[in-house]
Amino acid sequence: MIVNNSWPEYLGIRLVILLMRDLGLLCLGYFFIVFALGGVIAIAHPVSIAIEALGAIEILFYVSFFLPYRFFLQSHRPYKPTPLTRQERTKLFYKGVSLIPDAEQFIRKWTNNAHLEDIRIDNVKDWLLWALFETENIRDIGHDTHDELDEYIEHIRQQLGLDLKPEMLPISTRVTSQVLPPTSELCQSIATITAQIRKKDPGAWNDFVLVTSSYGTMLVKGLVEHPDFGPRISGNVLCDPVALLLHLPDVAFNFTRRTPGRSRRGRPGRANEWEITWASATEAGTAYSLARRFCWRECALWREDIMPSMRDAENGQYGRGHQNEQSLSCKGMRTTVIQGGEDCIAAAKNVAAYVYSGRVTYDYFDTQAWNQYQWNGTEEIELVFLDGKDHGQGMMVPRPSKKIRQVIEGYCRRALQAPVRPTTFTSIYDEDPQGKF
């Protein structure tokens, strides 16, 4: 370049860019400031007239030429050369990958200089679609091409030593055109991810504590029943579960039909209901997922789903003997349900009664028993009742969150101290060489 990296040249080029790029805006700003300070006399000064005329010419050029010209340029479709054959794509890919001096910088620069830990498999797939397939939409390619992409991704991970993680956009708190996958697909994806990690680090992830909260408890049924994931759950912690007793109308009504309580006769309105309605229930992605992508019977959770003694684990059937309900639950799994007493979404006390005794009715003495119960982590299913706490407050308030932390740490210590459980089943996910979803 003709400009060197000295202070005068740096300041000079920045000034030139400012004047050339924002001249019209600067002149317009000058006009309003001078008019506000000096009135008509100030803007009628010869210097002001010259600046205003220059600004008018610049604005006229922007409106009459630049905007139409930009529209003209953007109206043309991007150039697309003749598509490559698979053999040509493979040859080009492997040649390019073999000539990479710095794998990390290579991937980062092609993904807008993102941090390596933020780059996901789908980001690299998008780049490969652009570079080799001349498309930006993965739906434009066939099933065989998906296998080809997976082959390239696996080669990048192995040859370049990059630990690329999978990503599901609807879970990444992003506005995305991709809809939330069905519950079964979500559970399958989670099981596959843990299998990939277990393959890289043998011995790890043979046992783990599953912690879910609120909507996350909707996945517990599918994960517990998964033939590879379920037997590895040594501890199961459900915070503010909405999946238990899902057949009751409370969750559906409170999320989709309830009108938030307003202030009356000097009493404040139901602020928690307004918060749920505004921040969750009427949020576009949440509302769409609940109305169009949710099946309650796939997520409804019962005591027998999380109590190994109520199953025939060897036969892979529920205790009630339904042949179509296959599952393998770890015999040593322990479950704790953490329920706020004033939950504004679920039927809090009915859920607490169901967890504690198997009934859905309760009285005053039951609530006293829940409050006095001392968690020990040895029972198949236990209740931690947070009296007076609303949905989510158990994790947001220091004192209850300490109790939740103690439950999770207790289950983790139990898993570490227990002898290694023999694996009596073969996981097809451990045998998957490419770790495909």
GROMACS .gro file of C-alpha atoms in nm:
model
  437
    1MET     CA    1   0.000   0.000   0.000
    2ILE     CA    2   0.110   0.362  -0.054
    3VAL     CA    3   0.043   0.454   0.312
    4ASN     CA    4   0.288   0.351   0.585
    5ASN     CA    5   0.211   0.279   0.950
    6SER     CA    6   0.309   0.612   1.104
    7TRP     CA    7   0.088   0.836   1.319
    8PRO     CA    8   0.057   1.122   1.063
    9GLU     CA    9  -0.032   0.882   0.783
   10TYR     CA   10  -0.273   0.690   1.006
   11LEU     CA   11  -0.455   1.006   1.115
   12GLY     CA   12  -0.450   1.137   0.759
   13ILE     CA   13  -0.609   0.827   0.605
   14ARG     CA   14  -0.874   0.816   0.878
   15LEU     CA   15  -0.960   1.182   0.812
   16VAL     CA   16  -0.982   1.123   0.437
   17ILE     CA   17  -1.208   0.822   0.490
   18LEU     CA   18  -1.432   1.021   0.726
   19LEU     CA   19  -1.468   1.309   0.480
   20MET     CA   20  -1.525   1.088   0.178
   21ARG     CA   21  -1.765   0.847   0.345
   22ASP     CA   22  -1.964   1.071   0.578
   23LEU     CA   23  -1.942   1.411   0.409
   24GLY     CA   24  -2.315   1.442   0.351
   25LEU     CA   25  -2.396   1.341   0.709
   26LEU     CA   26  -2.137   1.585   0.848
   27CYS     CA   27  -2.278   1.871   0.642
   28LEU     CA   28  -2.632   1.788   0.749
   29GLY     CA   29  -2.525   1.777   1.112
   30TYR     CA   30  -2.347   2.112   1.069
   31PHE     CA   31  -2.667   2.266   0.931
   32PHE     CA   32  -2.882   2.160   1.229
   33ILE     CA   33  -2.622   2.258   1.490
   34VAL     CA   34  -2.559   2.603   1.340
   35PHE     CA   35  -2.931   2.665   1.294
   36ALA     CA   36  -2.998   2.569   1.656
   37LEU     CA   37  -2.723   2.799   1.784
   38GLY     CA   38  -2.741   3.097   1.548
   39GLY     CA   39  -3.068   3.075   1.364
   40VAL     CA   40  -3.124   3.192   1.006
   41ILE     CA   41  -2.841   3.445   1.021
   42ALA     CA   42  -2.586   3.169   1.093
   43ILE     CA   43  -2.697   2.937   0.813
   44ALA     CA   44  -2.704   3.231   0.569
   45HIS     CA   45  -2.336   3.304   0.623
   46PRO     CA   46  -2.127   3.246   0.304
   47VAL     CA   47  -1.921   2.972   0.472
   48SER     CA   48  -2.238   2.798   0.588
   49ILE     CA   49  -2.390   2.827   0.241
   50ALA     CA   50  -2.082   2.662   0.089
   51ILE     CA   51  -2.094   2.375   0.339
   52GLU     CA   52  -2.470   2.333   0.291
   53ALA     CA   53  -2.434   2.330  -0.088
   54LEU     CA   54  -2.162   2.066  -0.064
   55GLY     CA   55  -2.382   1.858   0.167
   56ALA     CA   56  -2.681   1.894  -0.066
   57ILE     CA   57  -2.473   1.773  -0.362
   58GLU     CA   58  -2.347   1.475  -0.158
   59ILE     CA   59  -2.697   1.380  -0.040
   60LEU     CA   60  -2.836   1.419  -0.393
   61PHE     CA   61  -2.561   1.190  -0.525
   62TYR     CA   62  -2.637   0.933  -0.253
   63VAL     CA   63  -3.010   0.928  -0.326
   64SER     CA   64  -3.006   0.957  -0.707
   65PHE     CA   65  -2.704   0.740  -0.790
   66PHE     CA   66  -2.561   0.535  -0.503
   67LEU     CA   67  -2.883   0.373  -0.379
   68PRO     CA   68  -3.010   0.279  -0.730
   69TYR     CA   69  -2.665   0.151  -0.825
   70ARG     CA   70  -2.644  -0.064  -0.512
   71PHE     CA   71  -2.988  -0.205  -0.585
   72PHE     CA   72  -2.877  -0.277  -0.942
   73LEU     CA   73  -2.566  -0.465  -0.827
   74GLN     CA   74  -2.755  -0.669  -0.568
   75SER     CA   75  -3.028  -0.765  -0.813
   76HIS     CA   76  -2.791  -1.000  -0.996
   77ARG     CA   77  -2.765  -1.359  -0.877
   78PRO     CA   78  -2.422  -1.478  -0.763
   79TYR     CA   79  -2.211  -1.650  -1.024
   80LYS     CA   80  -2.216  -2.028  -0.995
   81PRO     CA   81  -1.968  -2.231  -1.198
   82THR     CA   82  -2.029  -2.583  -1.321
   83PRO     CA   83  -2.072  -2.810  -1.015
   84LEU     CA   84  -1.782  -3.036  -0.928
   85THR     CA   85  -1.817  -3.412  -0.931
   86ARG     CA   86  -1.759  -3.599  -0.607
   87GLN     CA   87  -1.417  -3.712  -0.729
   88GLU     CA   88  -1.319  -3.353  -0.811
   89ARG     CA   89  -1.445  -3.228  -0.475
   90THR     CA   90  -1.256  -3.498  -0.288
   91LYS     CA   91  -0.934  -3.424  -0.476
   92LEU     CA   92  -0.964  -3.050  -0.413
   93PHE     CA   93  -1.048  -3.098  -0.044
   94TYR     CA   94  -0.760  -3.331   0.038
   95LYS     CA   95  -0.514  -3.118  -0.159
   96GLY     CA   96  -0.619  -2.806   0.028
   97VAL     CA   97  -0.613  -2.975   0.369
   98SER     CA   98  -0.263  -3.111   0.304
   99LEU     CA   99  -0.130  -2.756   0.257
  100ILE     CA  100  -0.241  -2.589   0.581
  101PRO     CA  101   0.040  -2.435   0.790
  102ASP     CA  102  -0.175  -2.358   1.098
  103ALA     CA  103  -0.496  -2.558   1.137
  104GLU     CA  104  -0.638  -2.341   1.414
  105GLN     CA  105  -0.588  -2.015   1.227
  106PHE     CA  106  -0.719  -2.176   0.909
  107ILE     CA  107  -1.050  -2.272   1.069
  108ARG     CA  108  -1.081  -1.949   1.268
  109LYS     CA  109  -1.026  -1.717   0.974
  110TRP     CA  110  -1.277  -1.905   0.760
  111THR     CA  111  -1.535  -1.869   1.039
  112ASN     CA  112  -1.504  -1.494   1.088
  113ASN     CA  113  -1.217  -1.524   1.338
  114ALA     CA  114  -1.437  -1.693   1.598
  115HIS     CA  115  -1.280  -1.852   1.903
  116LEU     CA  116  -1.199  -2.217   1.842
  117GLU     CA  117  -1.418  -2.331   2.132
  118ASP     CA  118  -1.715  -2.153   1.970
  119ILE     CA  119  -1.676  -2.320   1.629
  120ARG     CA  120  -1.913  -2.610   1.577
  121ILE     CA  121  -1.938  -2.887   1.321
  122ASP     CA  122  -2.226  -2.711   1.145
  123ASN     CA  123  -2.011  -2.398   1.100
  124VAL     CA  124  -1.748  -2.602   0.915
  125LYS     CA  125  -2.021  -2.775   0.714
  126ASP     CA  126  -2.154  -2.435   0.605
  127TRP     CA  127  -1.807  -2.340   0.487
  128LEU     CA  128  -1.766  -2.669   0.298
  129LEU     CA  129  -2.107  -2.622   0.135
  130TRP     CA  130  -1.995  -2.282   0.007
  131ALA     CA  131  -1.644  -2.391  -0.095
  132LEU     CA  132  -1.719  -2.724  -0.264
  133PHE     CA  133  -2.092  -2.739  -0.338
  134GLU     CA  134  -2.173  -2.378  -0.434
  135THR     CA  135  -2.470  -2.366  -0.199
  136GLU     CA  136  -2.554  -2.227   0.143
  137ASN     CA  137  -2.848  -2.453   0.220
  138ILE     CA  138  -2.782  -2.807   0.335
  139ARG     CA  139  -3.130  -2.903   0.215
  140ASP     CA  140  -3.009  -2.856  -0.144
  141ILE     CA  141  -2.783  -3.160  -0.125
  142GLY     CA  142  -2.872  -3.528  -0.130
  143HIS     CA  143  -2.830  -3.800   0.130
  144ASP     CA  144  -2.507  -3.926  -0.028
  145THR     CA  145  -2.363  -3.578  -0.001
  146HIS     CA  146  -2.434  -3.575   0.373
  147ASP     CA  147  -2.210  -3.881   0.402
  148GLU     CA  148  -1.945  -3.701   0.199
  149LEU     CA  149  -1.962  -3.400   0.431
  150ASP     CA  150  -1.929  -3.626   0.735
  151GLU     CA  151  -1.620  -3.782   0.576
  152TYR     CA  152  -1.461  -3.439   0.531
  153ILE     CA  153  -1.549  -3.334   0.886
  154GLU     CA  154  -1.400  -3.651   1.032
  155HIS     CA  155  -1.081  -3.599   0.830
  156ILE     CA  156  -1.052  -3.241   0.958
  157ARG     CA  157  -1.097  -3.357   1.317
  158GLN     CA  158  -0.843  -3.637   1.292
  159GLN     CA  159  -0.574  -3.499   1.060
  160LEU     CA  160  -0.576  -3.143   1.189
  161GLY     CA  161  -0.633  -3.239   1.552
  162LEU     CA  162  -0.930  -3.007   1.595
  163ASP     CA  163  -1.193  -3.091   1.855
  164LEU     CA  164  -1.504  -2.970   1.676
  165LYS     CA  165  -1.821  -2.998   1.879
  166PRO     CA  166  -2.170  -3.055   1.739
  167GLU     CA  167  -2.427  -2.780   1.762
  168MET     CA  168  -2.804  -2.760   1.763
  169LEU     CA  169  -2.906  -2.404   1.685
  170PRO     CA  170  -3.246  -2.411   1.861
  171ILE     CA  171  -3.065  -2.497   2.187
  172SER     CA  172  -2.797  -2.232   2.146
  173THR     CA  173  -3.030  -1.943   2.232
  174ARG     CA  174  -3.018  -1.809   1.879
  175VAL     CA  175  -3.285  -1.690   1.640
  176THR     CA  176  -3.271  -1.960   1.377
  177SER     CA  177  -3.480  -2.096   1.094
  178GLN     CA  178  -3.417  -2.448   1.222
  179VAL     CA  179  -3.705  -2.579   1.429
  180LEU     CA  180  -3.662  -2.766   1.755
  181PRO     CA  181  -3.615  -3.136   1.672
  182PRO     CA  182  -3.854  -3.396   1.814
  183THR     CA  183  -3.783  -3.522   2.165
  184SER     CA  184  -3.661  -3.858   2.039
  185GLU     CA  185  -3.412  -3.688   1.807
  186LEU     CA  186  -3.286  -3.460   2.084
  187CYS     CA  187  -3.230  -3.757   2.314
  188GLN     CA  188  -3.057  -3.947   2.035
  189SER     CA  189  -2.827  -3.651   1.971
  190ILE     CA  190  -2.735  -3.622   2.340
  191ALA     CA  191  -2.660  -3.995   2.357
  192THR     CA  192  -2.444  -3.974   2.046
  193ILE     CA  193  -2.248  -3.678   2.183
  194THR     CA  194  -2.168  -3.862   2.506
  195ALA     CA  195  -2.068  -4.169   2.304
  196GLN     CA  196  -1.827  -3.955   2.102
  197ILE     CA  197  -1.671  -3.816   2.421
  198ARG     CA  198  -1.653  -4.164   2.574
  199LYS     CA  199  -1.475  -4.292   2.265
  200LYS     CA  200  -1.212  -4.019   2.291
  201ASP     CA  201  -1.164  -4.072   2.666
  202PRO     CA  202  -1.232  -4.439   2.753
  203GLY     CA  203  -1.342  -4.482   3.112
  204ALA     CA  204  -1.503  -4.140   3.136
  205TRP     CA  205  -1.877  -4.097   3.101
  206ASN     CA  206  -1.952  -4.458   3.190
  207ASP     CA  207  -2.141  -4.309   3.484
  208PHE     CA  208  -2.276  -3.959   3.522
  209VAL     CA  209  -2.530  -3.751   3.711
  210LEU     CA  210  -2.809  -3.615   3.494
  211VAL     CA  211  -2.926  -3.268   3.602
  212THR     CA  212  -3.228  -3.112   3.431
  213SER     CA  213  -3.437  -2.807   3.502
  214SER     CA  214  -3.781  -2.690   3.392
  215TYR     CA  215  -3.825  -2.768   3.020
  216GLY     CA  216  -3.513  -2.984   3.032
  217THR     CA  217  -3.704  -3.240   3.237
  218MET     CA  218  -3.907  -3.309   2.923
  219LEU     CA  219  -3.607  -3.507   2.794
  220VAL     CA  220  -3.564  -3.726   3.103
  221LYS     CA  221  -3.808  -3.995   2.990
  222GLY     CA  222  -3.637  -4.036   2.653
  223LEU     CA  223  -3.288  -4.034   2.806
  224VAL     CA  224  -3.370  -4.286   3.079
  225GLU     CA  225  -3.524  -4.520   2.823
  226HIS     CA  226  -3.235  -4.485   2.578
  227PRO     CA  227  -3.054  -4.822   2.560
  228ASP     CA  228  -2.707  -4.665   2.566
  229PHE     CA  229  -2.758  -4.351   2.775
  230GLY     CA  230  -3.006  -4.473   3.035
  231PRO     CA  231  -2.796  -4.743   3.205
  232ARG     CA  232  -2.516  -4.493   3.264
  233ILE     CA  233  -2.725  -4.255   3.476
  234SER     CA  234  -2.616  -4.304   3.838
  235GLY     CA  235  -2.790  -3.995   3.970
  236ASN     CA  236  -3.089  -3.803   3.839
  237VAL     CA  237  -3.172  -3.451   3.963
  238LEU     CA  238  -3.491  -3.283   3.842
  239CYS     CA  239  -3.524  -2.914   3.933
  240ASP     CA  240  -3.869  -2.758   3.899
  241PRO     CA  241  -3.989  -3.046   3.681
  242VAL     CA  242  -4.270  -2.976   3.437
  243ALA     CA  243  -4.269  -3.332   3.299
  244LEU     CA  244  -4.406  -3.498   3.614
  245LEU     CA  245  -4.787  -3.525   3.609
  246LEU     CA  246  -4.787  -3.355   3.271
  247HIS     CA  247  -5.137  -3.488   3.210
  248LEU     CA  248  -5.267  -3.233   3.461
  249PRO     CA  249  -5.374  -2.910   3.289
  250ASP     CA  250  -5.163  -2.675   3.501
  251VAL     CA  251  -4.853  -2.656   3.281
  252ALA     CA  252  -5.044  -2.620   2.954
  253PHE     CA  253  -5.295  -2.371   3.094
  254ASN     CA  254  -5.044  -2.157   3.284
  255PHE     CA  255  -4.817  -2.133   2.983
  256THR     CA  256  -5.067  -2.082   2.703
  257ARG     CA  257  -5.401  -1.960   2.838
  258ARG     CA  258  -5.362  -1.794   3.177
  259THR     CA  259  -5.416  -1.419   3.198
  260PRO     CA  260  -5.157  -1.267   3.435
  261GLY     CA  261  -5.305  -1.133   3.756
  262ARG     CA  262  -5.349  -0.755   3.770
  263SER     CA  263  -5.333  -0.529   4.074
  264ARG     CA  264  -5.663  -0.494   4.258
  265ARG     CA  265  -5.773  -0.281   4.553
  266GLY     CA  266  -5.422  -0.175   4.641
  267ARG     CA  267  -5.277  -0.524   4.609
  268PRO     CA  268  -4.993  -0.577   4.361
  269GLY     CA  269  -5.048  -0.794   4.057
  270ARG     CA  270  -4.886  -1.131   3.999
  271ALA     CA  271  -4.544  -1.016   3.882
  272ASN     CA  272  -4.421  -1.373   3.838
  273GLU     CA  273  -4.710  -1.450   3.603
  274TRP     CA  274  -4.636  -1.139   3.399
  275GLU     CA  275  -4.270  -1.241   3.381
  276ILE     CA  276  -4.355  -1.591   3.256
  277THR     CA  277  -4.605  -1.458   3.002
  278TRP     CA  278  -4.377  -1.188   2.863
  279ALA     CA  279  -4.035  -1.357   2.880
  280SER     CA  280  -4.132  -1.717   2.802
  281ALA     CA  281  -4.487  -1.796   2.698
  282THR     CA  282  -4.516  -1.526   2.431
  283GLU     CA  283  -4.155  -1.546   2.312
  284ALA     CA  284  -4.173  -1.643   1.945
  285GLY     CA  285  -3.949  -1.949   1.954
  286THR     CA  286  -4.093  -2.083   2.279
  287ALA     CA  287  -4.454  -2.035   2.169
  288TYR     CA  288  -4.385  -2.204   1.835
  289SER     CA  289  -4.206  -2.498   1.998
  290LEU     CA  290  -4.486  -2.561   2.245
  291ALA     CA  291  -4.765  -2.520   1.990
  292ARG     CA  292  -4.612  -2.696   1.689
  293ARG     CA  293  -4.320  -2.914   1.803
  294PHE     CA  294  -4.431  -3.058   2.135
  295CYS     CA  295  -4.601  -3.391   2.208
  296TRP     CA  296  -4.695  -3.426   2.573
  297ARG     CA  297  -4.716  -3.806   2.582
  298GLU     CA  298  -4.355  -3.837   2.462
  299CYS     CA  299  -4.241  -3.629   2.758
  300ALA     CA  300  -4.481  -3.721   3.039
  301LEU     CA  301  -4.277  -3.860   3.328
  302TRP     CA  302  -4.406  -4.108   3.587
  303ARG     CA  303  -4.253  -4.247   3.906
  304GLU     CA  304  -4.189  -4.585   3.746
  305ASP     CA  305  -3.978  -4.416   3.478
  306ILE     CA  306  -3.724  -4.303   3.736
  307MET     CA  307  -3.752  -4.584   3.994
  308PRO     CA  308  -3.550  -4.893   3.893
  309SER     CA  309  -3.730  -5.116   4.144
  310MET     CA  310  -4.053  -5.068   3.951
  311ARG     CA  311  -3.897  -5.209   3.633
  312ASP     CA  312  -3.783  -5.549   3.522
  313ALA     CA  313  -3.442  -5.425   3.405
  314GLU     CA  314  -3.320  -5.763   3.289
  315ASN     CA  315  -3.610  -5.800   3.048
  316GLY     CA  316  -3.597  -5.435   2.954
  317GLN     CA  317  -3.963  -5.381   3.038
  318TYR     CA  318  -4.163  -5.168   3.275
  319GLY     CA  319  -4.299  -5.336   3.582
  320ARG     CA  320  -4.647  -5.315   3.438
  321GLY     CA  321  -4.527  -5.530   3.147
  322HIS     CA  322  -4.601  -5.332   2.835
  323GLN     CA  323  -4.403  -5.501   2.557
  324ASN     CA  324  -4.367  -5.186   2.347
  325GLU     CA  325  -4.209  -4.978   2.622
  326GLN     CA  326  -3.848  -5.092   2.600
  327SER     CA  327  -3.599  -4.954   2.848
  328LEU     CA  328  -3.287  -5.044   3.039
  329SER     CA  329  -3.258  -4.849   3.361
  330CYS     CA  330  -2.953  -4.867   3.583
  331LYS     CA  331  -3.044  -5.055   3.900
  332GLY     CA  332  -2.834  -4.817   4.106
  333MET     CA  333  -2.993  -4.496   3.978
  334ARG     CA  334  -3.109  -4.252   4.244
  335THR     CA  335  -3.345  -3.963   4.173
  336THR     CA  336  -3.411  -3.639   4.357
  337VAL     CA  337  -3.690  -3.401   4.265
  338ILE     CA  338  -3.643  -3.039   4.374
  339GLN     CA  339  -3.979  -2.867   4.379
  340GLY     CA  340  -4.064  -2.508   4.469
  341GLY     CA  341  -4.374  -2.482   4.682
  342GLU     CA  342  -4.516  -2.179   4.497
  343ASP     CA  343  -4.430  -2.286   4.143
  344CYS     CA  344  -4.636  -2.067   3.908
  345ILE     CA  345  -4.621  -2.317   3.620
  346ALA     CA  346  -4.664  -2.671   3.750
  347ALA     CA  347  -4.904  -2.811   4.009
  348ALA     CA  348  -4.633  -2.782   4.274
  349LYS     CA  349  -4.788  -2.953   4.574
  350ASN     CA  350  -4.950  -3.227   4.367
  351VAL     CA  351  -4.612  -3.307   4.215
  352ALA     CA  352  -4.449  -3.304   4.559
  353ALA     CA  353  -4.712  -3.545   4.693
  354TYR     CA  354  -4.668  -3.773   4.393
  355VAL     CA  355  -4.291  -3.787   4.438
  356TYR     CA  356  -4.307  -3.832   4.815
  357SER     CA  357  -4.584  -4.089   4.845
  358GLY     CA  358  -4.711  -4.182   4.499
  359ARG     CA  359  -5.041  -4.003   4.560
  360VAL     CA  360  -5.153  -3.675   4.405
  361THR     CA  361  -5.357  -3.555   4.703
  362TYR     CA  362  -5.209  -3.401   5.017
  363ASP     CA  363  -5.300  -3.231   5.343
  364TYR     CA  364  -5.134  -3.004   5.597
  365PHE     CA  365  -4.942  -3.288   5.761
  366ASP     CA  366  -4.801  -3.392   5.425
  367THR     CA  367  -4.658  -3.044   5.365
  368GLN     CA  368  -4.500  -3.051   5.710
  369ALA     CA  369  -4.342  -3.388   5.632
  370TRP     CA  370  -4.198  -3.254   5.307
  371ASN     CA  371  -4.041  -2.956   5.485
  372GLN     CA  372  -3.893  -3.170   5.762
  373TYR     CA  373  -3.757  -3.443   5.536
  374GLN     CA  374  -3.376  -3.469   5.545
  375TRP     CA  375  -3.225  -3.568   5.214
  376ASN     CA  376  -2.968  -3.849   5.239
  377GLY     CA  377  -2.914  -3.960   4.879
  378THR     CA  378  -2.970  -4.330   4.945
  379GLU     CA  379  -3.337  -4.369   4.853
  380GLU     CA  380  -3.452  -4.450   4.502
  381ILE     CA  381  -3.651  -4.129   4.482
  382GLU     CA  382  -3.639  -3.834   4.721
  383LEU     CA  383  -3.800  -3.494   4.748
  384VAL     CA  384  -3.639  -3.160   4.831
  385PHE     CA  385  -3.932  -2.927   4.892
  386LEU     CA  386  -3.853  -2.555   4.877
  387ASP     CA  387  -4.148  -2.405   5.057
  388GLY     CA  388  -4.242  -2.058   4.937
  389LYS     CA  389  -4.014  -2.067   4.633
  390ASP     CA  390  -4.137  -2.002   4.281
  391HIS     CA  391  -4.033  -2.167   3.956
  392GLY     CA  392  -3.658  -2.128   3.908
  393GLN     CA  393  -3.593  -1.954   4.239
  394GLY     CA  394  -3.419  -2.261   4.377
  395MET     CA  395  -3.127  -2.192   4.145
  396MET     CA  396  -3.134  -1.814   4.169
  397VAL     CA  397  -3.145  -1.768   4.548
  398PRO     CA  398  -2.826  -1.851   4.745
  399ARG     CA  399  -2.973  -2.063   5.023
  400PRO     CA  400  -3.183  -2.303   4.810
  401SER     CA  401  -2.910  -2.323   4.545
  402LYS     CA  402  -2.670  -2.444   4.814
  403LYS     CA  403  -2.906  -2.732   4.888
  404ILE     CA  404  -2.927  -2.819   4.518
  405ARG     CA  405  -2.549  -2.813   4.496
  406GLN     CA  406  -2.528  -3.052   4.793
  407VAL     CA  407  -2.761  -3.297   4.619
  408ILE     CA  408  -2.560  -3.294   4.298
  409GLU     CA  409  -2.227  -3.322   4.481
  410GLY     CA  410  -2.365  -3.607   4.693
  411TYR     CA  411  -2.464  -3.806   4.386
  412CYS     CA  412  -2.127  -3.735   4.223
  413ARG     CA  413  -1.938  -3.857   4.532
  414ARG     CA  414  -2.155  -4.168   4.540
  415ALA     CA  415  -2.072  -4.241   4.176
  416LEU     CA  416  -1.699  -4.194   4.238
  417GLN     CA  417  -1.694  -4.415   4.547
  418ALA     CA  418  -1.902  -4.694   4.395
  419PRO     CA  419  -1.721  -4.981   4.222
  420VAL     CA  420  -1.719  -4.975   3.844
  421ARG     CA  421  -2.037  -5.136   3.722
  422PRO     CA  422  -1.988  -5.402   3.457
  423THR     CA  423  -2.130  -5.318   3.118
  424THR     CA  424  -2.369  -5.594   3.020
  425PHE     CA  425  -2.471  -5.451   2.686
  426THR     CA  426  -2.304  -5.356   2.361
  427SER     CA  427  -2.345  -4.998   2.246
  428ILE     CA  428  -2.382  -4.950   1.874
  429TYR     CA  429  -2.283  -4.587   1.934
  430ASP     CA  430  -1.941  -4.690   2.062
  431GLU     CA  431  -1.888  -4.880   1.738
  432ASP     CA  432  -1.981  -4.588   1.513
  433PRO     CA  433  -1.651  -4.490   1.351
  434GLN     CA  434  -1.758  -4.143   1.246
  435GLY     CA  435  -1.990  -4.050   1.530
  436LYS     CA  436  -2.270  -3.946   1.299
  437PHE     CA  437  -2.599  -3.820   1.429
   0.00000   0.00000   0.00000
